[in-house]
Short mmCIF file of C-alpha atoms in Angstrom, two decimals:
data_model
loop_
_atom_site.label_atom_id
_atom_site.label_comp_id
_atom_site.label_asym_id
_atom_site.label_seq_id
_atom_site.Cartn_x
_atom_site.Cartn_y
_atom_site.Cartn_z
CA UNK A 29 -18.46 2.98 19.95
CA UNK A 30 -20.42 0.03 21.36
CA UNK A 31 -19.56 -3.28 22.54
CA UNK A 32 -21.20 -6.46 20.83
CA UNK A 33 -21.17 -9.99 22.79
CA UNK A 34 -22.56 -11.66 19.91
CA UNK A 35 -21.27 -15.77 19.63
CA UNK A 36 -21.91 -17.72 16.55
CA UNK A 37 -21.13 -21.29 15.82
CA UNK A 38 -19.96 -22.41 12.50
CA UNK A 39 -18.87 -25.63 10.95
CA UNK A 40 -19.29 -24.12 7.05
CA UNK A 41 -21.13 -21.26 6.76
CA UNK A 42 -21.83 -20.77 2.75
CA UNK A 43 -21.14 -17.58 1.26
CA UNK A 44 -22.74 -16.09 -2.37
CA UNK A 45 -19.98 -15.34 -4.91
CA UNK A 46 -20.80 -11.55 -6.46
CA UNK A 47 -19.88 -9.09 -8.82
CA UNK A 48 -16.19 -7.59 -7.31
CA UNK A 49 -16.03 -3.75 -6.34
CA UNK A 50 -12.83 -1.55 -6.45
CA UNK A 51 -9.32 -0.92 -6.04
CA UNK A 52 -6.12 -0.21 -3.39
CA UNK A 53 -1.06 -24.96 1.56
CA UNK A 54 2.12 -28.12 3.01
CA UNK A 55 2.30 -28.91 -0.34
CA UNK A 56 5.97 -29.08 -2.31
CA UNK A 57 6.66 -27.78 -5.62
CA UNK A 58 6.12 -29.80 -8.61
CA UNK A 59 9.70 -28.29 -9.88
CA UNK A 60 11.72 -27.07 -6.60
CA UNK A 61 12.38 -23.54 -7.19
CA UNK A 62 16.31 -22.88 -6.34
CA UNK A 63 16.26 -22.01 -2.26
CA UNK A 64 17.83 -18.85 -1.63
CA UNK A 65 18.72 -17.37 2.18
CA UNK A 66 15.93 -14.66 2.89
CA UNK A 67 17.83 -11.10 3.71
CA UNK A 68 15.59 -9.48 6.04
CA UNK A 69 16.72 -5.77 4.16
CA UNK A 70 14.70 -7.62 1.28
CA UNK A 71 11.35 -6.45 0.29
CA UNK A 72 9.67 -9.25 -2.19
CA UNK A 73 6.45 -9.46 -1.33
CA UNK A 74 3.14 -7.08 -0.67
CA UNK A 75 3.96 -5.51 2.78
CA UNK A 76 7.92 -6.46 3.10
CA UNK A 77 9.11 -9.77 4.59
CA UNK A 78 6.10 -10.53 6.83
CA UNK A 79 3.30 -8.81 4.80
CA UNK A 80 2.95 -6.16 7.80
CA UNK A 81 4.57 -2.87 6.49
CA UNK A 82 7.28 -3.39 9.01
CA UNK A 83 10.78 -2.68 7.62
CA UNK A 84 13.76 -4.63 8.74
CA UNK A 85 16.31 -1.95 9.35
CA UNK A 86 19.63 -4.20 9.28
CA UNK A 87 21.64 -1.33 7.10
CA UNK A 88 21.50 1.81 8.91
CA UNK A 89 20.11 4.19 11.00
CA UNK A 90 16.94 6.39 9.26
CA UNK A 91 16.91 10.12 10.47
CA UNK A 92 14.89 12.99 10.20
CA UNK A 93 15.48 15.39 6.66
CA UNK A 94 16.24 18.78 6.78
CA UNK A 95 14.12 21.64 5.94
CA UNK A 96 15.07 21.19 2.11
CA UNK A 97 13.41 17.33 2.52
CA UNK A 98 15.33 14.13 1.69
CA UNK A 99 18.19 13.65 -0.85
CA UNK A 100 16.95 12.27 -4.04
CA UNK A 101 19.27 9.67 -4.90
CA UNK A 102 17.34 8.93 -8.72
CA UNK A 103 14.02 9.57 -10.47
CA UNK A 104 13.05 8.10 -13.55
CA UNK A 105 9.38 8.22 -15.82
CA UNK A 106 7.08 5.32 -15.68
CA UNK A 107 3.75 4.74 -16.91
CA UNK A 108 0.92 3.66 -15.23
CA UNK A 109 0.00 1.59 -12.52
CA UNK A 110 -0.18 1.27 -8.76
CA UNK A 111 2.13 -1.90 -8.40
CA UNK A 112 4.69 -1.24 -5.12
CA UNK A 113 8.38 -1.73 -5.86
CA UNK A 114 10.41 -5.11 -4.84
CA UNK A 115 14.06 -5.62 -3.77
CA UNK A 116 16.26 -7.89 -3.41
CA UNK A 117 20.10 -7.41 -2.82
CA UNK A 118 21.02 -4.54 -5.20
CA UNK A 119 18.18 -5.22 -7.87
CA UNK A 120 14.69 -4.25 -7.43
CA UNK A 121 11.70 -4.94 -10.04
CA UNK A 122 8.61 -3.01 -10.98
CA UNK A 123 5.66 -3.01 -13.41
CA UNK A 124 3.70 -0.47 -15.02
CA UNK A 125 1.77 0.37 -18.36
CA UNK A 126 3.75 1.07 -21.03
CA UNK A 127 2.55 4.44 -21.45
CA UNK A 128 -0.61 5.84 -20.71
CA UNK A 129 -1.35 5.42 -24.48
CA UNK A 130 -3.84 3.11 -25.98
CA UNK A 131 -0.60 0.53 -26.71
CA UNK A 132 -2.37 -1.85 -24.32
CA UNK A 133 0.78 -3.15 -23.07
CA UNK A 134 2.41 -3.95 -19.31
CA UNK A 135 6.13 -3.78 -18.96
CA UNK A 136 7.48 -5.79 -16.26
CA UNK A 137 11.20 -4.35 -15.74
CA UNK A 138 14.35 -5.47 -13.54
CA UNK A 139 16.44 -2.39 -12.37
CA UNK A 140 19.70 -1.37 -10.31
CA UNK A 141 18.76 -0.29 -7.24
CA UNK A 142 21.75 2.20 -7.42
CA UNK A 143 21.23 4.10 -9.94
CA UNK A 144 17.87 2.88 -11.65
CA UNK A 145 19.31 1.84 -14.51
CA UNK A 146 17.73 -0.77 -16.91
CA UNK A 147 18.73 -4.55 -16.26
CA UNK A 148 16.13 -6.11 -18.31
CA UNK A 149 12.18 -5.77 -19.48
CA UNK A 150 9.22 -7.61 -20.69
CA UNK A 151 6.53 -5.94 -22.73
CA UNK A 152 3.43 -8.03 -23.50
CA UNK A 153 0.24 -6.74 -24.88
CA UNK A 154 -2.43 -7.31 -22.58
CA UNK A 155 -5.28 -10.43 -22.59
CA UNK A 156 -8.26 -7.77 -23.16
CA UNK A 157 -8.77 -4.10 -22.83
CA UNK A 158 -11.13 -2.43 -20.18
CA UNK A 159 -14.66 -3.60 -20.59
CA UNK A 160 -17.86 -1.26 -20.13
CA UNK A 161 -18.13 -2.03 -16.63
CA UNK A 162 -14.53 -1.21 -15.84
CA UNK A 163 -14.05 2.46 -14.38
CA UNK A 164 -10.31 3.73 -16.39
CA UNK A 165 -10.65 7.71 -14.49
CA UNK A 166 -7.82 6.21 -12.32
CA UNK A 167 -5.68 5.06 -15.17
CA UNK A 168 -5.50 1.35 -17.10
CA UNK A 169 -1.59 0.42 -15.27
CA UNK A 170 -1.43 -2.86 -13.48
CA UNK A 171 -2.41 -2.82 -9.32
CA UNK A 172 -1.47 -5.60 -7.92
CA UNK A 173 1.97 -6.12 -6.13
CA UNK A 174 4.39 -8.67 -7.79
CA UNK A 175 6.00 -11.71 -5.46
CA UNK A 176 9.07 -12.68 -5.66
CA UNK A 177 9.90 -16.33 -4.62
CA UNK A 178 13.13 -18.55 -5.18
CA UNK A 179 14.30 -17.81 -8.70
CA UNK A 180 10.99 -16.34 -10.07
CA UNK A 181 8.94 -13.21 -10.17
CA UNK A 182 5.01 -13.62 -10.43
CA UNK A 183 3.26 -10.80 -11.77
CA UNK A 184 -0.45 -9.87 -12.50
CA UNK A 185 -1.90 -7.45 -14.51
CA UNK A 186 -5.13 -5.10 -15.03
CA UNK A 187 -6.72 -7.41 -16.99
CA UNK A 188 -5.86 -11.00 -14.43
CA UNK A 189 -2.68 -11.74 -16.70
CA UNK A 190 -1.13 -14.03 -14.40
CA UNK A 191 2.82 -14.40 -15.67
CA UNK A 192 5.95 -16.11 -13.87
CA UNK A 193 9.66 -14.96 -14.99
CA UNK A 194 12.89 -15.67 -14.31
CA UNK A 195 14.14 -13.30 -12.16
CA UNK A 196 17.59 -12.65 -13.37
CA UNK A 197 16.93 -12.91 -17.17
CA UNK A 198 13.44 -11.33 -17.49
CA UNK A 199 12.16 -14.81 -19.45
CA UNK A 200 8.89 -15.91 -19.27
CA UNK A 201 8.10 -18.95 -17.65
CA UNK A 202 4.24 -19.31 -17.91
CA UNK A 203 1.28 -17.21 -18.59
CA UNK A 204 -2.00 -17.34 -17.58
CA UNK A 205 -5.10 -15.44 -17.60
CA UNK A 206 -7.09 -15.37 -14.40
CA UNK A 207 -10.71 -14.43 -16.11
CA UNK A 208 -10.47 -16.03 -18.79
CA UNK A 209 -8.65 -19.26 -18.04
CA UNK A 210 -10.05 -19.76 -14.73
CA UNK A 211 -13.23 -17.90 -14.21
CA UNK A 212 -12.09 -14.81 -11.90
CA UNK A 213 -14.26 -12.31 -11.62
CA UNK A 214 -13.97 -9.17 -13.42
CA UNK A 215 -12.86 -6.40 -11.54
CA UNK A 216 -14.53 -3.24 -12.02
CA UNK A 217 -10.98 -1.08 -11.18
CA UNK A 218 -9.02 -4.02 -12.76
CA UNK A 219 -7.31 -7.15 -11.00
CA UNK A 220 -5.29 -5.75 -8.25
CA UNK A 221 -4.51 -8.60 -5.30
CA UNK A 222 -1.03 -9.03 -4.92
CA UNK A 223 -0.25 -12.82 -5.15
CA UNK A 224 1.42 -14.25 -1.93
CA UNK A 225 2.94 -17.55 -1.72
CA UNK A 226 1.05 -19.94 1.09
CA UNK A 227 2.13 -23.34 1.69
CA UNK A 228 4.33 -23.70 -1.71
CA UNK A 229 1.83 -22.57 -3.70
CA UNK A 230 1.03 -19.03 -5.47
CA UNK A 231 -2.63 -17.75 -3.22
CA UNK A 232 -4.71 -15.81 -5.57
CA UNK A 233 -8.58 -15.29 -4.57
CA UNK A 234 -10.75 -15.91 -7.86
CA UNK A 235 -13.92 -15.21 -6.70
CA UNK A 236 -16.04 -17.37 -8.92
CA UNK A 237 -19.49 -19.60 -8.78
CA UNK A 238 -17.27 -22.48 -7.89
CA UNK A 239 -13.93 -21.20 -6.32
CA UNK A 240 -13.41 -18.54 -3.81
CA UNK A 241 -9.76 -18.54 -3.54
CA UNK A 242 -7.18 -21.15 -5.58
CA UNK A 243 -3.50 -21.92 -5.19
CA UNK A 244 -1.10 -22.35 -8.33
CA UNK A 245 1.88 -24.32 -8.49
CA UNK A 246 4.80 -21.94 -9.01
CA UNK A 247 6.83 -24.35 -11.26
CA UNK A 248 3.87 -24.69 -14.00
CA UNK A 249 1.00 -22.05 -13.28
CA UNK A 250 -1.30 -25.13 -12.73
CA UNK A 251 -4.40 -24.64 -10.26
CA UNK A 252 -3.89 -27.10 -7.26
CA UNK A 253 -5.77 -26.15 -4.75
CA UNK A 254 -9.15 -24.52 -4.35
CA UNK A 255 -11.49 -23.36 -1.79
CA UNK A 256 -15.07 -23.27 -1.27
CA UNK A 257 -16.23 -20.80 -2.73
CA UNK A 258 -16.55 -17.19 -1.85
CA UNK A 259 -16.35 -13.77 -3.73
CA UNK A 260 -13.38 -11.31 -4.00
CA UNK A 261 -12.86 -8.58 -3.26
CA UNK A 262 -9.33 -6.99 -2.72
CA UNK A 263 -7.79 -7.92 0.28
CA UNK A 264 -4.59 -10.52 0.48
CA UNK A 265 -5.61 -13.98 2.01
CA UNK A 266 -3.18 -14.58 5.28
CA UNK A 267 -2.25 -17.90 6.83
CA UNK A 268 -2.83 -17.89 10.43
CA UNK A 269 -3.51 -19.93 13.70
CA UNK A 270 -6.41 -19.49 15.51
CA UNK A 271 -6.84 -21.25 19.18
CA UNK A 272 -4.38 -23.80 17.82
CA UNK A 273 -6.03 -24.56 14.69
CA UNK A 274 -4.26 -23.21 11.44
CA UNK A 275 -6.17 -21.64 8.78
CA UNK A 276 -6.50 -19.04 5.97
CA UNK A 277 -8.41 -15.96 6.43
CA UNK A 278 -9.50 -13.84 3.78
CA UNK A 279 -11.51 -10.83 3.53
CA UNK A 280 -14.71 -11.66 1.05
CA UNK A 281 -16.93 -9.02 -0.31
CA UNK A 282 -19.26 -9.02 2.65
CA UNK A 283 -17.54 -11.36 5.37
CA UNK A 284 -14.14 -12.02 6.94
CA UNK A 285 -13.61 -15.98 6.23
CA UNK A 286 -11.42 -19.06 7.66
CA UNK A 287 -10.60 -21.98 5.43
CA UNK A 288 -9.35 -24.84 6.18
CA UNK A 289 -5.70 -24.81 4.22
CA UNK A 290 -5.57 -28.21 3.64
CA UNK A 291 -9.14 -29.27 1.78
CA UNK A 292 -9.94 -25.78 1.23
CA UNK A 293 -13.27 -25.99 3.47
CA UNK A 294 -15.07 -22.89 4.96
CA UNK A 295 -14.58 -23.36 8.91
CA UNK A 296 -16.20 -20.35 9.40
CA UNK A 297 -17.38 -16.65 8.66
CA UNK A 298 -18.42 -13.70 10.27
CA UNK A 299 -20.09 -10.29 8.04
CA UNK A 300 -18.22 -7.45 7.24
CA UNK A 301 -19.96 -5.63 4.38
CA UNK A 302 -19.69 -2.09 3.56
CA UNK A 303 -22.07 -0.53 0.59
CA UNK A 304 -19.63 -0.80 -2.20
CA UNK A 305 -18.82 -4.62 -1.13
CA UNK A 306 -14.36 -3.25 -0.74
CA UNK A 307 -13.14 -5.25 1.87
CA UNK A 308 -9.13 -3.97 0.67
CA UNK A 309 -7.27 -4.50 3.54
CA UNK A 310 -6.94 -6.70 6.79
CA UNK A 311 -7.70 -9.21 8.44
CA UNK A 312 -5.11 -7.94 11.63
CA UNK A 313 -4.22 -10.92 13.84
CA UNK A 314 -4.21 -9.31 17.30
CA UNK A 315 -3.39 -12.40 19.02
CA UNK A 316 -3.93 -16.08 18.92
CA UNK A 317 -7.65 -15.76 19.22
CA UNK A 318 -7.96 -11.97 17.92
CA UNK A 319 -8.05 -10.69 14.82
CA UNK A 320 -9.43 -7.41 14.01
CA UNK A 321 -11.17 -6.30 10.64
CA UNK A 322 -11.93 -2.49 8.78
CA UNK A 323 -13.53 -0.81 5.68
CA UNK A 324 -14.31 1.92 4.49
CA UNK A 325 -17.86 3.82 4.25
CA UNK A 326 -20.26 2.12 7.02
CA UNK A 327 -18.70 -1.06 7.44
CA UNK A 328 -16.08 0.40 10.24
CA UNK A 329 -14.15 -1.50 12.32
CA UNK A 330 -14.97 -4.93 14.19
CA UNK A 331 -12.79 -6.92 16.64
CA UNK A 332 -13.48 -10.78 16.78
CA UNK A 333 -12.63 -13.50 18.74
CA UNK A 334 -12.45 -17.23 16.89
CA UNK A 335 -12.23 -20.22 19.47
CA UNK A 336 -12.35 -23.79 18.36
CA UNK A 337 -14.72 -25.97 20.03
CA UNK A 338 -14.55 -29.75 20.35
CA UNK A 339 -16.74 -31.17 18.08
CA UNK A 340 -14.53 -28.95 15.10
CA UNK A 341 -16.62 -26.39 14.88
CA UNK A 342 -15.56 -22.96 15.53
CA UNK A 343 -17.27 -19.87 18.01
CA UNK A 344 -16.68 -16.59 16.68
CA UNK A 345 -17.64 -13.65 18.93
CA UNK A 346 -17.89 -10.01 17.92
CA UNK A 347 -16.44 -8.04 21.15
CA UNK A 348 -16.12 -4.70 20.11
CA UNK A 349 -17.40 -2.13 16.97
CA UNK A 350 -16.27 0.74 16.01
CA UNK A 351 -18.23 2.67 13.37
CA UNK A 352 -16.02 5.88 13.50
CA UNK A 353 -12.57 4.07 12.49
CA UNK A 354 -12.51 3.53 8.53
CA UNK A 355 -9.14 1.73 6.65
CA UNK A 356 -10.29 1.52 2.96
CA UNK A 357 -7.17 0.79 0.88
CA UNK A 358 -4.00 2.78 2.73
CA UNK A 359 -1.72 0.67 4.84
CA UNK A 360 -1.59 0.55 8.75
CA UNK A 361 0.70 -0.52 11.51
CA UNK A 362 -0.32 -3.13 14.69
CA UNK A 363 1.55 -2.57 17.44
CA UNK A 364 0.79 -4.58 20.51
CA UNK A 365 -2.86 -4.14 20.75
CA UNK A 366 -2.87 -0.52 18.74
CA UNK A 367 -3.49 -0.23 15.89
CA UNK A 368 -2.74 2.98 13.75
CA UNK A 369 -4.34 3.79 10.37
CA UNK A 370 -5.01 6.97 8.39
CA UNK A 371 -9.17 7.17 8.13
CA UNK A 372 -9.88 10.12 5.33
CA UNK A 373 -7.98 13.33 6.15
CA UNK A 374 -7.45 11.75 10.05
CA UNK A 375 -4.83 9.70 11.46
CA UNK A 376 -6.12 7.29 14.43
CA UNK A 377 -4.53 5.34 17.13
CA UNK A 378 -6.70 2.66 18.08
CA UNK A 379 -6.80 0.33 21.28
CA UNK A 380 -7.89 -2.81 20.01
CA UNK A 381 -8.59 -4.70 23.34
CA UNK A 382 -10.15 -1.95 25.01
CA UNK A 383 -11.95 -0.47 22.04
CA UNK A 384 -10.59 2.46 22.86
CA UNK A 385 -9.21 5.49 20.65
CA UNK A 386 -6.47 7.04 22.28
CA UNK A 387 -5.56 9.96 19.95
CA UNK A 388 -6.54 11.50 16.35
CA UNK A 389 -4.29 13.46 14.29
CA UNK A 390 -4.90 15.58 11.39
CA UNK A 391 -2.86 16.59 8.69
CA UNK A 392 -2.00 13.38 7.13
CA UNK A 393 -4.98 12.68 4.41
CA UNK A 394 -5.52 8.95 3.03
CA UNK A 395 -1.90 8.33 4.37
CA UNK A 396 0.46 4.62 3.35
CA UNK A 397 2.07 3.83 6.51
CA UNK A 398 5.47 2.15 7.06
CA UNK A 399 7.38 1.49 10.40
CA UNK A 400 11.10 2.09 9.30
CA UNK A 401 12.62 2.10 13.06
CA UNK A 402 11.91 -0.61 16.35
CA UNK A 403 10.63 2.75 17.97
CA UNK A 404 8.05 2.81 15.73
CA UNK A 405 9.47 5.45 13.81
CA UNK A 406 7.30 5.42 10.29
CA UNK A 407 6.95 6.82 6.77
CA UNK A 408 3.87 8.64 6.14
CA UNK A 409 3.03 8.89 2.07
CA UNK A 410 -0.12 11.08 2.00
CA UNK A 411 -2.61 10.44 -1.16
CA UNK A 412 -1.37 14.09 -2.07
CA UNK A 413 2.40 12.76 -2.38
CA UNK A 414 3.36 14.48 0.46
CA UNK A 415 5.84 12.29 2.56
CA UNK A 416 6.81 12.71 6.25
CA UNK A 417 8.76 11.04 9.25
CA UNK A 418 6.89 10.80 12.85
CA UNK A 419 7.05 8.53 15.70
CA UNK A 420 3.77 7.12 16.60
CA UNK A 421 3.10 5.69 20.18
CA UNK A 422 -0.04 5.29 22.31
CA UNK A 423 0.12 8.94 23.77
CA UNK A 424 0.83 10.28 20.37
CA UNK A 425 2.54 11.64 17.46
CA UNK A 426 6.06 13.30 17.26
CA UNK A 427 6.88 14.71 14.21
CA UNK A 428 10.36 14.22 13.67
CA UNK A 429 10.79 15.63 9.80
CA UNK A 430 8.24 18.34 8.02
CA UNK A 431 5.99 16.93 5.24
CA UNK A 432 7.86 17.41 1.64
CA UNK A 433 6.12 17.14 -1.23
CA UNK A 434 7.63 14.25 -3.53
CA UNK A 435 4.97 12.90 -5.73
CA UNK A 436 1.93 14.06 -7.61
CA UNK A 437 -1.64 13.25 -6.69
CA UNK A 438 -2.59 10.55 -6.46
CA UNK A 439 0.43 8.76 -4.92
CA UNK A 440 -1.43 5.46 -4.01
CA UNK A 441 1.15 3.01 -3.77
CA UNK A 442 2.92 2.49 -0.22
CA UNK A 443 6.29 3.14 0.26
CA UNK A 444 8.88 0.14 -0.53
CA UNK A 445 11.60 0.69 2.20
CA UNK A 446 15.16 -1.16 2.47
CA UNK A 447 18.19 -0.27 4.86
CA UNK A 448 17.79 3.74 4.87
CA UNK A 449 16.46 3.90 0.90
CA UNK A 450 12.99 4.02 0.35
CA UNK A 451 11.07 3.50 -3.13
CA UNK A 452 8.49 6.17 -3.91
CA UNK A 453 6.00 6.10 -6.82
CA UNK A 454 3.07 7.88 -8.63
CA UNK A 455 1.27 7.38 -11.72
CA UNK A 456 4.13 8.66 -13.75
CA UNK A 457 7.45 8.84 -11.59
CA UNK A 458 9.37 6.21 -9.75
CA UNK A 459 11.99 7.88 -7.08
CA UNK A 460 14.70 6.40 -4.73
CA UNK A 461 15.61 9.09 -1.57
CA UNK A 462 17.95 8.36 0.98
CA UNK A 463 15.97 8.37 4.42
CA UNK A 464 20.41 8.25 6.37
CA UNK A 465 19.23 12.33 7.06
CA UNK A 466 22.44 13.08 4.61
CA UNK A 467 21.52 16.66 3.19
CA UNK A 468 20.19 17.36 0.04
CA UNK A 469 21.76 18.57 -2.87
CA UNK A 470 22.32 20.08 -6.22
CA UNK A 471 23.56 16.41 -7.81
CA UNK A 472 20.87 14.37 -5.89
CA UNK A 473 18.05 16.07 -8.72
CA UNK A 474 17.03 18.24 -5.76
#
């Protein structure tokens, strides 16, 4: 590790759009969507409540399994896909291919979060099948996360189907197709940003000649709002402020960009380019000058400061690199100033102000991370489908409950975790387990 005291000024800083790589805003509603109290044991967007893998824990107390692993509470067959699960109150909602056939259809379904059972579905037959260019080794099911806002659920499939339902009937509000309709890029492992609602209005990136990222009105699918442009790759855009000045940052192909939410200006930019152009995850907003960036391959890790000078332009300063510390698409956890992220077969806490690592762990390869307890208890979902229960701090781990093998490989999705249930899913099997430390048995299907 090295430390960089590079400054740069920017006041708009252009950026190429390219061809995208792989796969993990005060503005009302034209239609007000019905207002509904947020629970914070909800889980409706990409991350939980705040879009940080944190789990609000408002329903119980989660404790370690026994040595037979947690009690399956349901398991049912799905198709395809990576898509995490949603919930809210005692329904939760997820979408997969319908089959791993050539049917060429998503199915967007509504279930009981007690028992699994069917409360409604939507099968549509998707805009256009997998092009040459499009790797299918890893399956044709839909990536990208769905949002739930107010009375609708937004969804998005392989191909950039963009579709809004009701929530409680399964109807179809609008449709719209991202490539097609709107010029978004074609994504070589399929569309797979989860949309997130900004400022009233749907944030996708698009990643075209003329738009890097766009905002859609909720109520009628319309585009209303459009940045400069800049390409896409596969990370979710985040509203944050930076030295008092609000902004959206987004993760580009080769930089790590803020726009300016209101006119959709580039403020400013700063490279972050790995050799397959996957920026998946991040940017991490340390504090409210901080944020800290990470890819995979020989991009690494970068911390940056952004301060906003007088005459509106911004200073962004590269303070610390760290070329050994690699997040490519599995989640990880910001605590403080630590950050802790699974790089390859290794698990890493790193000190972002002191670029610093403090400890490595093996054992938990290409692991989804989710802080289930304020003591920074967390779920561990290896790609292998192996799941396990530690306690993660700045002098260490503590495993609290041995690794049990739940899912088949590869178990990409990150766990979806409410109260002391947690959603687990593969490329062909969607579980519930109870995470109270209740044994397990012979009616739980274990």
């Amino acid at each position: 590790m090295r430390s960089f005291l590079r400054a740069r000024r920017f006041r708009r800083v252009p950026i190429a759009s390219a061809a995208v790589a792989l796969v993990a805003t005060a503005v009302a509603f034209a239609v007000p969507l019905a207002a509904e109290p947020a629970s914070t044991s909800s889980w409706t967007r990409w991350g939980g409540a705040d879009g940080n893998f944190v789990a609000a824990n408002e329903r119980g107390v989660i404790r370690p399994w026994s040595a037979e692993g947690p009690r399956i509470l349901w398991q049912q067959t799905m198709g395809a896909g990576e898509s995490a699960v949603l919930v809210e109150g005692d329904v939760l909602y997820t979408f997969h291919r319908a089959g791993e056939g050539a049917s060429g259809e998503e199915i967007v379904r509504a279930l009981k979060a007690a028992d699994g059972s069917e409360i409604w579905a939507h099968r549509y037959t998707v805009s256009s099948e997998p092009t040459k260019d499009q790797a299918t080794e890893f399956g044709r099911g839909p990536r990208a996360t769905p949002l739930l806002a107010g009375d609708r659920l937004f969804t998005i499939g392989f191909a950039g189907d963009f579709h809004a339902y009701d929530k409680r009937s399964g109807k179809m509000l609008w449709s719209t197709r991202l490539v097609e309709d709107h010029g978004a890029k074609r994504h070589r492992f399929g569309y797979s940003h989860p949309p997130v609602m900004i400022d009233g209005r749907v944030m996708l990136p698009i990643g075209s000649e003329t738009v890097g990222l766009a905002g859609f009105d909720p109520a009628t699918g319309e585009m209303t709002w459009k940045s400069a442009p800049a390409s896409a790759a596969y990370a979710v855009p985040l509203a944050a402020t930076l030295d008092g000045v609000r902004q959206l940052l987004y993760m580009s192909e080769t930089h790590v960009v803020g726009f300016d939410p209101k006119s959709g200006e580039q403020l400013w930019a700063h490279p972050h380019k790995n050799q397959y152009l996957t920026n998946v995850l991040g940017p991490w907003v340390v504090d409210g000058k901080t944020i800290f960036v990470s890819a995979n391959t020989d991009a690494g890790s970068r911390t940056l400061t952004v301060e906003a000078e007088d005459d509106g332009t911004f200073r962004v300063k590269e303070i610390a690199r760290n070329k050994k510390l690699r997040i490519f698409h599995q989640t990880a956890i910001l605590d403080g100033d630590t950050i802790y992220a699974s790089d390859g077969g290794i698990l890493h806490a790193y000190d972002v102000r002191q670029d610093k690592t403090l400890w490595r762990e093996r054992g938990f390869a290409k692991s989804n991370i989710v802080k289930v307890a304020e003591d920074n208890t967390v779920l561990l979902l290896t790609e292998d489908g192996a799941l396990a229960l530690a306690r993660l701090g700045t002098d260490g781990l503590t495993k609290l409950a041995d690794k049990v093998k739940l899912l088949d490989k590869p178990a990409w999705t990150p766990p979806t975790v409410v109260g002391t249930t947690a959603y687990l899913r593969d490329r062909s099997r969607l579980i519930a387990i109870d995470l109270s430390g209740a044994p397990a048995d012979a009616s739980s299907g274990r």
